[in-house]
Coordinates of C-alpha atoms (C1' of nucleotides) in Angstrom, one line a residue:
Chain A
M1 CA 136.0 174.4 -54.4
D2 CA 135.5 178.2 -53.5
N3 CA 133.3 180.8 -54.7
Q4 CA 135.2 181.9 -57.6
N5 CA 135.6 178.6 -59.0
I6 CA 132.1 177.9 -58.4
L7 CA 131.5 181.4 -60.7
D8 CA 134.0 180.0 -63.5
E9 CA 132.5 176.3 -63.5
V10 CA 129.0 177.6 -63.9
F11 CA 129.9 180.5 -66.7
N12 CA 132.3 178.2 -68.5
K13 CA 129.8 175.6 -68.4
L14 CA 127.2 178.2 -70.5
F15 CA 129.7 179.1 -73.1
N16 CA 131.6 176.1 -73.6
G17 CA 129.8 173.3 -72.8
A18 CA 127.0 171.3 -74.2
S19 CA 124.4 174.1 -75.0
V20 CA 120.6 172.2 -76.4
F21 CA 119.0 176.2 -77.3
K22 CA 120.5 179.0 -80.3
D23 CA 117.4 180.9 -78.6
R24 CA 115.7 179.7 -75.0
E25 CA 112.9 182.8 -76.0
V26 CA 111.3 181.4 -79.1
L27 CA 110.1 177.8 -76.5
R28 CA 108.1 180.7 -74.3
H29 CA 103.8 180.5 -75.2
D30 CA 103.8 184.9 -75.0
Y31 CA 106.7 184.3 -78.7
L32 CA 104.7 184.9 -81.2
P33 CA 105.9 183.3 -84.4
E34 CA 105.9 183.3 -87.6
R35 CA 104.0 180.6 -88.6
L36 CA 101.1 179.2 -87.1
P37 CA 100.7 175.5 -87.9
H38 CA 97.0 173.5 -88.3
R39 CA 95.5 176.8 -87.2
E40 CA 95.3 178.2 -91.4
E41 CA 90.9 177.7 -91.1
Q42 CA 91.3 179.7 -88.3
I43 CA 93.5 182.9 -89.3
R44 CA 91.8 182.7 -92.6
R45 CA 88.5 183.1 -90.9
L46 CA 89.7 186.3 -88.0
G47 CA 91.4 187.9 -91.1
E48 CA 88.2 187.9 -93.1
A49 CA 85.9 188.9 -90.3
V50 CA 88.6 191.9 -90.0
A51 CA 89.1 192.6 -93.5
P52 CA 86.0 194.7 -94.3
V53 CA 87.3 197.4 -91.7
L54 CA 90.2 198.0 -93.7
K55 CA 87.4 199.1 -96.9
G56 CA 86.3 201.8 -94.4
S57 CA 82.8 199.8 -93.1
R58 CA 82.8 198.3 -89.4
C59 CA 83.0 194.1 -89.3
S60 CA 81.0 192.1 -87.2
N61 CA 82.0 191.8 -83.6
I62 CA 83.8 188.4 -83.1
F63 CA 83.3 185.5 -80.7
V64 CA 86.7 183.1 -80.2
Y65 CA 86.5 180.3 -78.3
G66 CA 88.9 177.4 -77.3
K67 CA 90.7 175.8 -74.5
T68 CA 94.0 177.6 -73.4
G69 CA 97.1 176.6 -75.4
T70 CA 95.4 176.0 -78.9
G71 CA 96.3 179.0 -80.2
K72 CA 94.0 181.8 -79.9
T73 CA 95.5 184.4 -78.4
A74 CA 98.5 184.3 -80.8
V75 CA 96.5 183.8 -83.8
T76 CA 94.4 186.7 -82.9
K77 CA 97.9 188.6 -82.1
Y78 CA 99.2 187.5 -85.8
V79 CA 96.2 188.7 -87.4
L80 CA 96.3 191.9 -85.7
S81 CA 99.5 193.1 -86.7
R82 CA 99.2 192.0 -89.9
F83 CA 96.1 193.7 -89.7
E84 CA 97.9 196.8 -89.0
A85 CA 100.6 196.4 -90.7
K86 CA 98.7 196.9 -93.9
A87 CA 96.9 200.1 -92.7
K88 CA 99.3 201.5 -92.6
E89 CA 100.3 200.3 -96.0
I90 CA 97.4 201.5 -97.1
N91 CA 96.8 204.6 -94.8
A92 CA 93.5 203.6 -93.7
P93 CA 91.8 205.3 -90.5
V94 CA 92.1 202.8 -88.2
G95 CA 92.9 201.1 -85.0
F96 CA 92.8 198.3 -82.8
C97 CA 94.0 197.6 -79.2
Y98 CA 94.7 194.5 -77.0
V99 CA 93.8 193.7 -73.5
N100 CA 94.5 190.5 -72.1
C101 CA 91.2 191.2 -69.1
R102 CA 92.5 188.5 -66.6
L103 CA 95.8 190.7 -66.3
A104 CA 93.9 193.7 -66.1
G105 CA 92.5 192.0 -63.2
T106 CA 89.2 194.5 -62.7
E107 CA 86.7 196.0 -65.4
Y108 CA 88.1 199.3 -64.5
R109 CA 91.4 199.3 -65.4
V110 CA 90.0 196.8 -68.7
L111 CA 88.3 200.2 -69.4
S112 CA 91.9 202.5 -68.5
S113 CA 93.9 200.1 -71.2
L114 CA 91.0 200.7 -73.8
C115 CA 91.6 204.7 -73.0
Q116 CA 95.4 204.6 -73.4
S117 CA 95.3 202.8 -76.2
V118 CA 92.8 205.5 -77.9
R119 CA 95.7 208.6 -76.1
L120 CA 93.8 209.2 -73.1
F121 CA 95.9 208.9 -69.6
V122 CA 93.2 208.1 -66.8
P123 CA 94.5 208.5 -63.3
F124 CA 95.1 204.2 -61.7
T125 CA 92.1 204.8 -59.9
G126 CA 89.9 207.4 -58.6
L127 CA 87.0 208.0 -61.0
S128 CA 83.5 205.9 -60.9
A129 CA 84.1 203.2 -64.6
G130 CA 81.3 205.0 -65.9
E131 CA 83.0 208.1 -66.1
V132 CA 86.2 206.4 -67.4
F133 CA 84.0 204.7 -70.2
D134 CA 82.2 208.2 -70.9
R135 CA 85.6 209.7 -71.0
F136 CA 87.0 206.2 -73.9
R137 CA 84.1 206.9 -76.0
K138 CA 84.7 210.9 -76.4
G139 CA 88.3 209.8 -77.3
L140 CA 87.2 207.5 -79.6
D141 CA 84.9 209.3 -81.5
E142 CA 87.8 212.8 -81.6
L143 CA 89.6 209.8 -83.7
K144 CA 87.1 209.7 -86.4
T145 CA 88.6 205.9 -87.1
I146 CA 87.2 202.6 -87.3
F147 CA 88.1 200.5 -83.8
I148 CA 88.5 197.0 -83.1
V149 CA 88.2 195.8 -79.5
A150 CA 90.2 192.7 -78.3
L151 CA 89.2 191.7 -75.2
D152 CA 91.0 188.4 -74.7
E153 CA 90.0 185.8 -71.1
V154 CA 86.9 187.6 -71.1
D155 CA 85.6 184.9 -69.0
A156 CA 87.9 186.3 -66.3
L157 CA 85.6 189.5 -66.4
V158 CA 82.6 188.6 -67.0
K159 CA 82.8 185.6 -63.9
A160 CA 83.8 188.2 -61.4
R161 CA 81.8 191.2 -62.4
S162 CA 78.6 190.7 -64.3
D163 CA 78.9 191.6 -68.4
I164 CA 77.8 195.4 -68.1
L165 CA 80.8 196.6 -69.2
L166 CA 80.2 194.0 -73.1
Y167 CA 77.5 195.5 -72.9
E168 CA 77.8 198.7 -73.0
L169 CA 80.4 198.0 -75.8
T170 CA 78.4 196.3 -77.7
R171 CA 76.1 199.4 -78.1
V172 CA 78.3 201.2 -77.5
N173 CA 78.8 202.4 -81.5
E174 CA 74.9 203.8 -81.0
T175 CA 76.4 206.9 -79.2
L176 CA 79.0 207.3 -81.9
S177 CA 79.0 209.8 -84.5
R178 CA 82.2 209.7 -86.6
S179 CA 84.1 206.6 -85.3
K180 CA 83.2 202.7 -84.8
V181 CA 83.9 199.8 -83.0
S182 CA 83.9 196.3 -83.2
I183 CA 84.8 193.7 -80.5
I184 CA 86.9 190.5 -80.5
G185 CA 85.7 188.7 -77.8
I186 CA 88.1 185.7 -77.3
S187 CA 87.3 183.4 -74.1
N188 CA 88.6 180.0 -72.6
D189 CA 85.5 179.0 -71.5
L190 CA 82.7 177.3 -73.7
R191 CA 80.1 177.4 -71.1
L192 CA 80.6 181.3 -71.5
K193 CA 77.7 182.3 -73.4
E194 CA 76.0 180.4 -70.2
F195 CA 76.2 183.7 -68.4
L196 CA 75.6 186.5 -71.1
D197 CA 73.0 188.5 -70.8
P198 CA 71.2 187.1 -74.0
R199 CA 71.7 190.1 -75.8
V200 CA 75.5 190.8 -75.3
L201 CA 75.5 187.4 -76.7
S202 CA 74.1 188.0 -79.8
S203 CA 75.2 190.4 -80.9
L204 CA 79.2 189.6 -79.3
S205 CA 78.4 186.4 -81.8
E206 CA 77.8 188.1 -84.9
E207 CA 80.8 185.2 -85.9
E208 CA 82.1 182.8 -84.0
I209 CA 85.8 181.0 -84.3
V210 CA 85.7 177.5 -82.6
F211 CA 89.5 176.6 -81.3
R212 CA 89.8 173.0 -81.3
P213 CA 92.4 171.3 -79.7
Y214 CA 95.6 170.4 -80.5
D215 CA 96.2 166.3 -81.0
A216 CA 99.0 164.8 -80.7
S217 CA 100.7 165.0 -84.0
E218 CA 100.0 168.7 -84.7
L219 CA 101.9 169.2 -81.0
R220 CA 104.4 167.4 -82.9
N221 CA 104.9 169.4 -85.3
I222 CA 104.1 173.0 -83.5
L223 CA 106.2 172.0 -81.4
F224 CA 109.3 170.3 -84.1
E225 CA 109.4 173.8 -85.9
R226 CA 109.9 175.9 -83.1
A227 CA 112.6 173.9 -82.0
Q228 CA 113.8 174.3 -85.3
V229 CA 114.4 178.0 -84.0
A230 CA 115.3 176.9 -80.6
L231 CA 117.6 174.3 -80.1
R232 CA 120.8 173.9 -81.6
E233 CA 120.3 170.9 -84.7
G234 CA 120.2 167.3 -83.1
A235 CA 119.6 168.8 -79.4
L236 CA 116.1 167.0 -79.5
S237 CA 115.9 163.0 -79.7
E238 CA 112.9 161.7 -81.5
G239 CA 111.7 160.3 -77.9
A240 CA 111.4 163.6 -76.4
L241 CA 109.4 165.0 -78.6
S242 CA 107.3 162.6 -79.0
L243 CA 106.5 162.4 -74.5
C244 CA 106.3 166.4 -75.1
A245 CA 103.7 165.9 -77.6
A246 CA 102.2 162.9 -75.6
L247 CA 101.9 165.0 -72.4
A248 CA 100.4 167.9 -73.6
A249 CA 98.2 166.5 -75.9
A250 CA 96.5 164.4 -73.2
E251 CA 96.2 167.3 -71.1
H252 CA 93.8 169.2 -73.4
G253 CA 96.0 169.2 -75.9
D254 CA 97.2 172.2 -74.9
A255 CA 100.2 174.2 -76.9
R256 CA 101.4 176.3 -74.1
R257 CA 102.2 172.6 -71.9
A258 CA 103.8 171.5 -74.8
L259 CA 106.1 174.3 -74.7
D260 CA 107.1 174.5 -71.5
L261 CA 107.7 170.8 -71.3
L262 CA 110.0 171.6 -74.1
R263 CA 111.3 173.8 -72.7
V264 CA 111.8 173.3 -69.0
A265 CA 113.6 169.5 -70.9
G266 CA 116.0 171.6 -72.0
E267 CA 117.3 173.4 -69.2
V268 CA 117.4 170.1 -67.5
A269 CA 119.3 168.8 -69.9
E270 CA 121.9 171.4 -69.9
R271 CA 122.2 171.9 -66.7
K272 CA 123.6 168.6 -67.1
G273 CA 126.0 168.8 -69.8
V274 CA 124.2 167.3 -71.8
S275 CA 123.4 168.4 -75.4
V276 CA 120.5 166.1 -76.0
I277 CA 117.2 166.2 -74.8
T278 CA 115.6 163.0 -73.7
E279 CA 112.4 161.0 -72.3
E280 CA 113.8 160.8 -69.3
H281 CA 114.9 165.1 -68.8
V282 CA 111.4 165.6 -70.5
R283 CA 110.0 163.2 -67.4
E284 CA 111.8 165.8 -64.5
A285 CA 110.4 168.7 -66.4
E286 CA 107.2 167.4 -65.9
K287 CA 107.9 167.3 -61.9
L288 CA 109.5 169.7 -62.1
I289 CA 107.3 172.1 -63.4
E290 CA 104.5 170.8 -60.9
H291 CA 106.7 171.1 -58.2
N292 CA 107.1 174.9 -58.4
R293 CA 103.6 175.7 -59.5
V294 CA 102.9 174.0 -56.0
V295 CA 105.7 175.8 -53.7
E296 CA 105.1 179.2 -56.0
A297 CA 101.3 179.1 -55.7
L298 CA 101.7 177.9 -51.4
A299 CA 104.0 180.5 -50.9
N300 CA 102.0 183.8 -52.3
L301 CA 98.9 182.5 -50.0
T302 CA 98.1 184.8 -47.5
L303 CA 98.9 184.1 -43.7
H304 CA 94.9 182.5 -43.1
S305 CA 95.0 180.4 -46.6
K306 CA 98.5 178.8 -45.2
L307 CA 97.3 178.4 -42.1
V308 CA 93.7 176.4 -43.2
V309 CA 96.3 174.3 -45.9
L310 CA 98.2 173.7 -42.2
S311 CA 95.1 172.3 -41.0
V312 CA 94.2 169.9 -43.4
F313 CA 98.1 168.5 -43.5
H314 CA 97.7 167.8 -39.5
M315 CA 94.2 166.4 -40.1
V316 CA 95.6 164.4 -42.3
K317 CA 98.2 163.0 -40.7
A318 CA 97.2 162.5 -37.7
N319 CA 93.7 160.9 -39.0
G320 CA 94.4 158.9 -42.1
Y321 CA 90.9 159.9 -43.2
R322 CA 89.9 162.4 -45.4
A323 CA 89.4 165.7 -43.3
V324 CA 85.2 166.9 -42.9
T325 CA 85.7 171.4 -42.8
G326 CA 84.1 171.0 -38.8
E327 CA 86.9 169.5 -37.5
I328 CA 89.4 171.4 -39.6
Y329 CA 88.3 174.7 -38.5
E330 CA 88.7 173.3 -34.9
V331 CA 92.5 172.6 -36.2
Y332 CA 92.6 175.8 -37.7
S333 CA 91.0 177.4 -34.5
E334 CA 94.1 176.0 -32.4
L335 CA 96.6 176.9 -34.7
C336 CA 95.9 180.6 -34.9
N337 CA 95.3 180.1 -31.0
E338 CA 99.4 179.7 -31.5
L339 CA 99.9 182.6 -33.7
A340 CA 98.3 184.7 -31.3
V341 CA 95.8 185.9 -34.8
T342 CA 92.0 185.9 -34.0
P343 CA 90.8 182.7 -36.5
L344 CA 88.2 184.1 -39.2
T345 CA 84.9 182.8 -39.6
Q346 CA 83.6 179.2 -40.4
R347 CA 82.5 180.7 -43.5
R348 CA 85.0 182.9 -44.7
V349 CA 86.6 179.1 -43.7
S350 CA 84.4 177.3 -45.8
T351 CA 85.4 179.9 -49.6
L352 CA 89.1 179.7 -48.6
V353 CA 89.3 175.8 -48.9
N354 CA 87.2 176.3 -52.0
E355 CA 89.7 179.1 -53.5
L356 CA 92.8 176.3 -52.7
D357 CA 90.9 173.9 -54.7
A358 CA 90.0 175.7 -57.1
L359 CA 94.3 176.2 -57.1
G360 CA 95.1 172.2 -56.6
L361 CA 97.0 172.1 -53.6
L362 CA 93.2 170.5 -51.8
N363 CA 90.6 168.4 -52.6
A364 CA 87.6 169.1 -51.4
Q365 CA 83.6 167.3 -52.3
V366 CA 80.9 167.6 -50.5
V367 CA 79.4 164.5 -49.4
S368 CA 76.3 164.3 -47.3
M369 CA 76.2 161.6 -44.2
G370 CA 72.5 161.0 -43.5
R371 CA 71.7 161.5 -40.4
Y372 CA 75.3 163.4 -39.5
G373 CA 74.5 165.8 -41.3
R374 CA 76.2 167.4 -45.0
T375 CA 79.6 168.0 -45.6
K376 CA 83.3 168.5 -47.5
K377 CA 85.4 165.7 -47.5
I378 CA 88.7 167.6 -47.9
R379 CA 92.1 166.0 -49.2
L380 CA 95.8 167.2 -48.9
E381 CA 96.5 167.3 -52.6
I382 CA 100.5 168.1 -52.2
T383 CA 103.6 166.6 -50.0
R384 CA 105.3 167.5 -46.3
T385 CA 107.8 168.1 -47.9
L386 CA 106.5 170.5 -50.2
I387 CA 104.5 172.3 -47.4
K388 CA 108.0 172.8 -45.4
E389 CA 109.9 174.5 -48.2
A390 CA 107.1 176.7 -49.1
F391 CA 106.8 178.0 -46.0
S392 CA 110.7 177.6 -45.2
N393 CA 110.9 181.8 -45.5
D394 CA 108.4 181.8 -42.5
V395 CA 109.8 180.6 -38.7
R396 CA 106.9 180.8 -37.4
L397 CA 104.4 178.8 -39.5
G398 CA 108.0 176.5 -40.5
R399 CA 107.6 175.4 -36.9
L400 CA 104.0 174.8 -36.9
V401 CA 104.5 172.0 -39.9
D402 CA 105.4 170.3 -36.8
Y403 CA 103.0 171.6 -34.5
E404 CA 100.7 168.7 -32.8
P405 CA 97.5 169.9 -32.6
K406 CA 96.0 169.1 -28.8
C407 CA 92.8 168.7 -30.0
L408 CA 93.8 166.1 -32.1
S409 CA 96.1 164.4 -29.7
K410 CA 93.7 164.2 -27.1
D411 CA 90.8 161.7 -28.5
A412 CA 93.1 159.5 -30.8
G413 CA 91.6 160.0 -33.6
G414 CA 87.4 159.6 -33.9
R415 CA 85.4 156.8 -36.8
D416 CA 86.1 155.5 -39.9
Chain B
dC1 C1' 58.4 158.2 -45.3
dG2 C1' 59.4 161.9 -42.5
dT3 C1' 62.9 164.3 -39.5
dC4 C1' 66.9 166.9 -39.0
dC5 C1' 72.5 166.8 -39.2
dA6 C1' 76.1 170.2 -39.9
dC7 C1' 77.3 172.0 -42.8
dA8 C1' 77.4 174.8 -48.0
dG9 C1' 77.0 179.0 -49.6
dG10 C1' 74.3 183.2 -51.8
dA11 C1' 73.1 188.0 -50.6
dA12 C1' 73.5 192.3 -47.8
dT13 C1' 76.2 194.7 -44.9
dG14 C1' 80.8 196.8 -42.9
dA15 C1' 85.6 197.8 -42.6
dC16 C1' 89.0 199.7 -44.3
dG17 C1' 93.5 201.6 -47.8
dG18 C1' 94.8 203.6 -52.0
dG19 C1' 93.8 207.6 -54.8
dC20 C1' 92.2 210.9 -57.5
dG21 C1' 89.5 215.5 -57.6
dG22 C1' 88.9 219.9 -56.2
Chain C
dC1 C1' 92.6 218.3 -46.6
dC2 C1' 88.4 216.5 -46.9
dG3 C1' 85.1 214.2 -49.4
dC4 C1' 84.5 210.6 -52.5
dC5 C1' 84.7 206.3 -55.1
dC6 C1' 87.5 201.7 -55.3
dG7 C1' 88.5 197.0 -55.2
dT8 C1' 88.9 193.8 -51.7
dC9 C1' 88.1 191.1 -47.7
dA10 C1' 85.8 189.5 -43.4
dT11 C1' 81.2 189.3 -41.1
dT12 C1' 76.3 188.3 -40.1
dC13 C1' 72.7 186.3 -41.4
dC14 C1' 70.4 183.5 -44.5
dT15 C1' 68.4 179.6 -47.1
dG16 C1' 69.5 175.6 -49.0
dT17 C1' 69.9 170.0 -49.5
dG18 C1' 71.0 164.3 -49.3
dG19 C1' 70.6 160.8 -46.9
dA20 C1' 71.2 157.8 -42.6
dC21 C1' 67.8 157.2 -38.7
dG22 C1' 64.0 156.3 -36.6

DNA sequence: CGTCCACAGGAATGACGGGCGG
DNA sequence: CCGCCCGTCATTCCTGTGGACG
């Protein structure tokens, strides 16, 4: 088949073939649907909380928490957009801004988003954080408005830096004469409260809204509603729907997960030229998502992190038991020599291992071997094939996958 | 029951590139 | 162009520690 024909086939499949999608976008988790099933309570409470702003008084600060995929962001955005519409309708002097702290990344960038929301533009960098905050405060005061700041994933901000920004924000009202600020803090981590300065905590959680995980039947309803819009009639089998819901329910009731599964399963079905999504497609989607996640994570690592992964891989392959820090560092150093790169210190490698653990690429566990010290036993969570695939665009690294470290071949395995 | 291994992991500090105002 | 302030990565130095061994 020549190139032209391949493409003909691909395109024809798209138009004539068994398409399962009506509107694929609806299954993306950043899509904001018309209705949010099983979140009536939260919508009502958040609505009640922000309502006073429409009548000109500041609302309580609100602390929203719940695990990922429980609808916190969707509900907040939903309520805020309705709130905005209402404000326009009755011509109330209100404003709001929504910032995702994890996506923003740093305290500085969060501040810069805040500035933009009061129509102040600040440089990407160069100013001190305090200066940016001052500008925000001034700009806000000029607007003579009641302002709601929604900080999504605040936990990322607090853990990475500290809670000074939150602290400053909670007391900014004291220095504003013509405007007022309320904060909606959204957190994935239920334990965030423990990290917060008690002063911040008490003022931030004047009001608290908890998002419980969805159970399987709730997820099923959510998926069903979305599928009505996203998929062609009859494109979703009963079994596939239930399986998506069940798998996501098992994973802390994560609606995001459920939507991903369904979308990818639909893509799988479509690629096979089938018009109905079956349980088998969902199973395949599950594998595919995990596969992509891992390969992408691996490919985006820094050189040294990749070398650490390779070191663990070689250790485990040669000795068949879980590798310990010291041995990994030996192999790692040798691999560095192979590439003529100066190795990092063991201390640094230790934190790299922790990062890889957090990414789910490794499994590291501190164990004490009594007389023989205290170390970390490290297991690989991924297969050779995945490593090969992820490192394939770098020839030198690809070579190292099949390299046999000298420090391993010599003493032909240790104890255990 | 104390010792002592082989690290863990916190704190302080430095090196470096980007990007600003002046 | 300089000096300054970031944020990020890395090093150095350090104190802490579970439990088998003696």
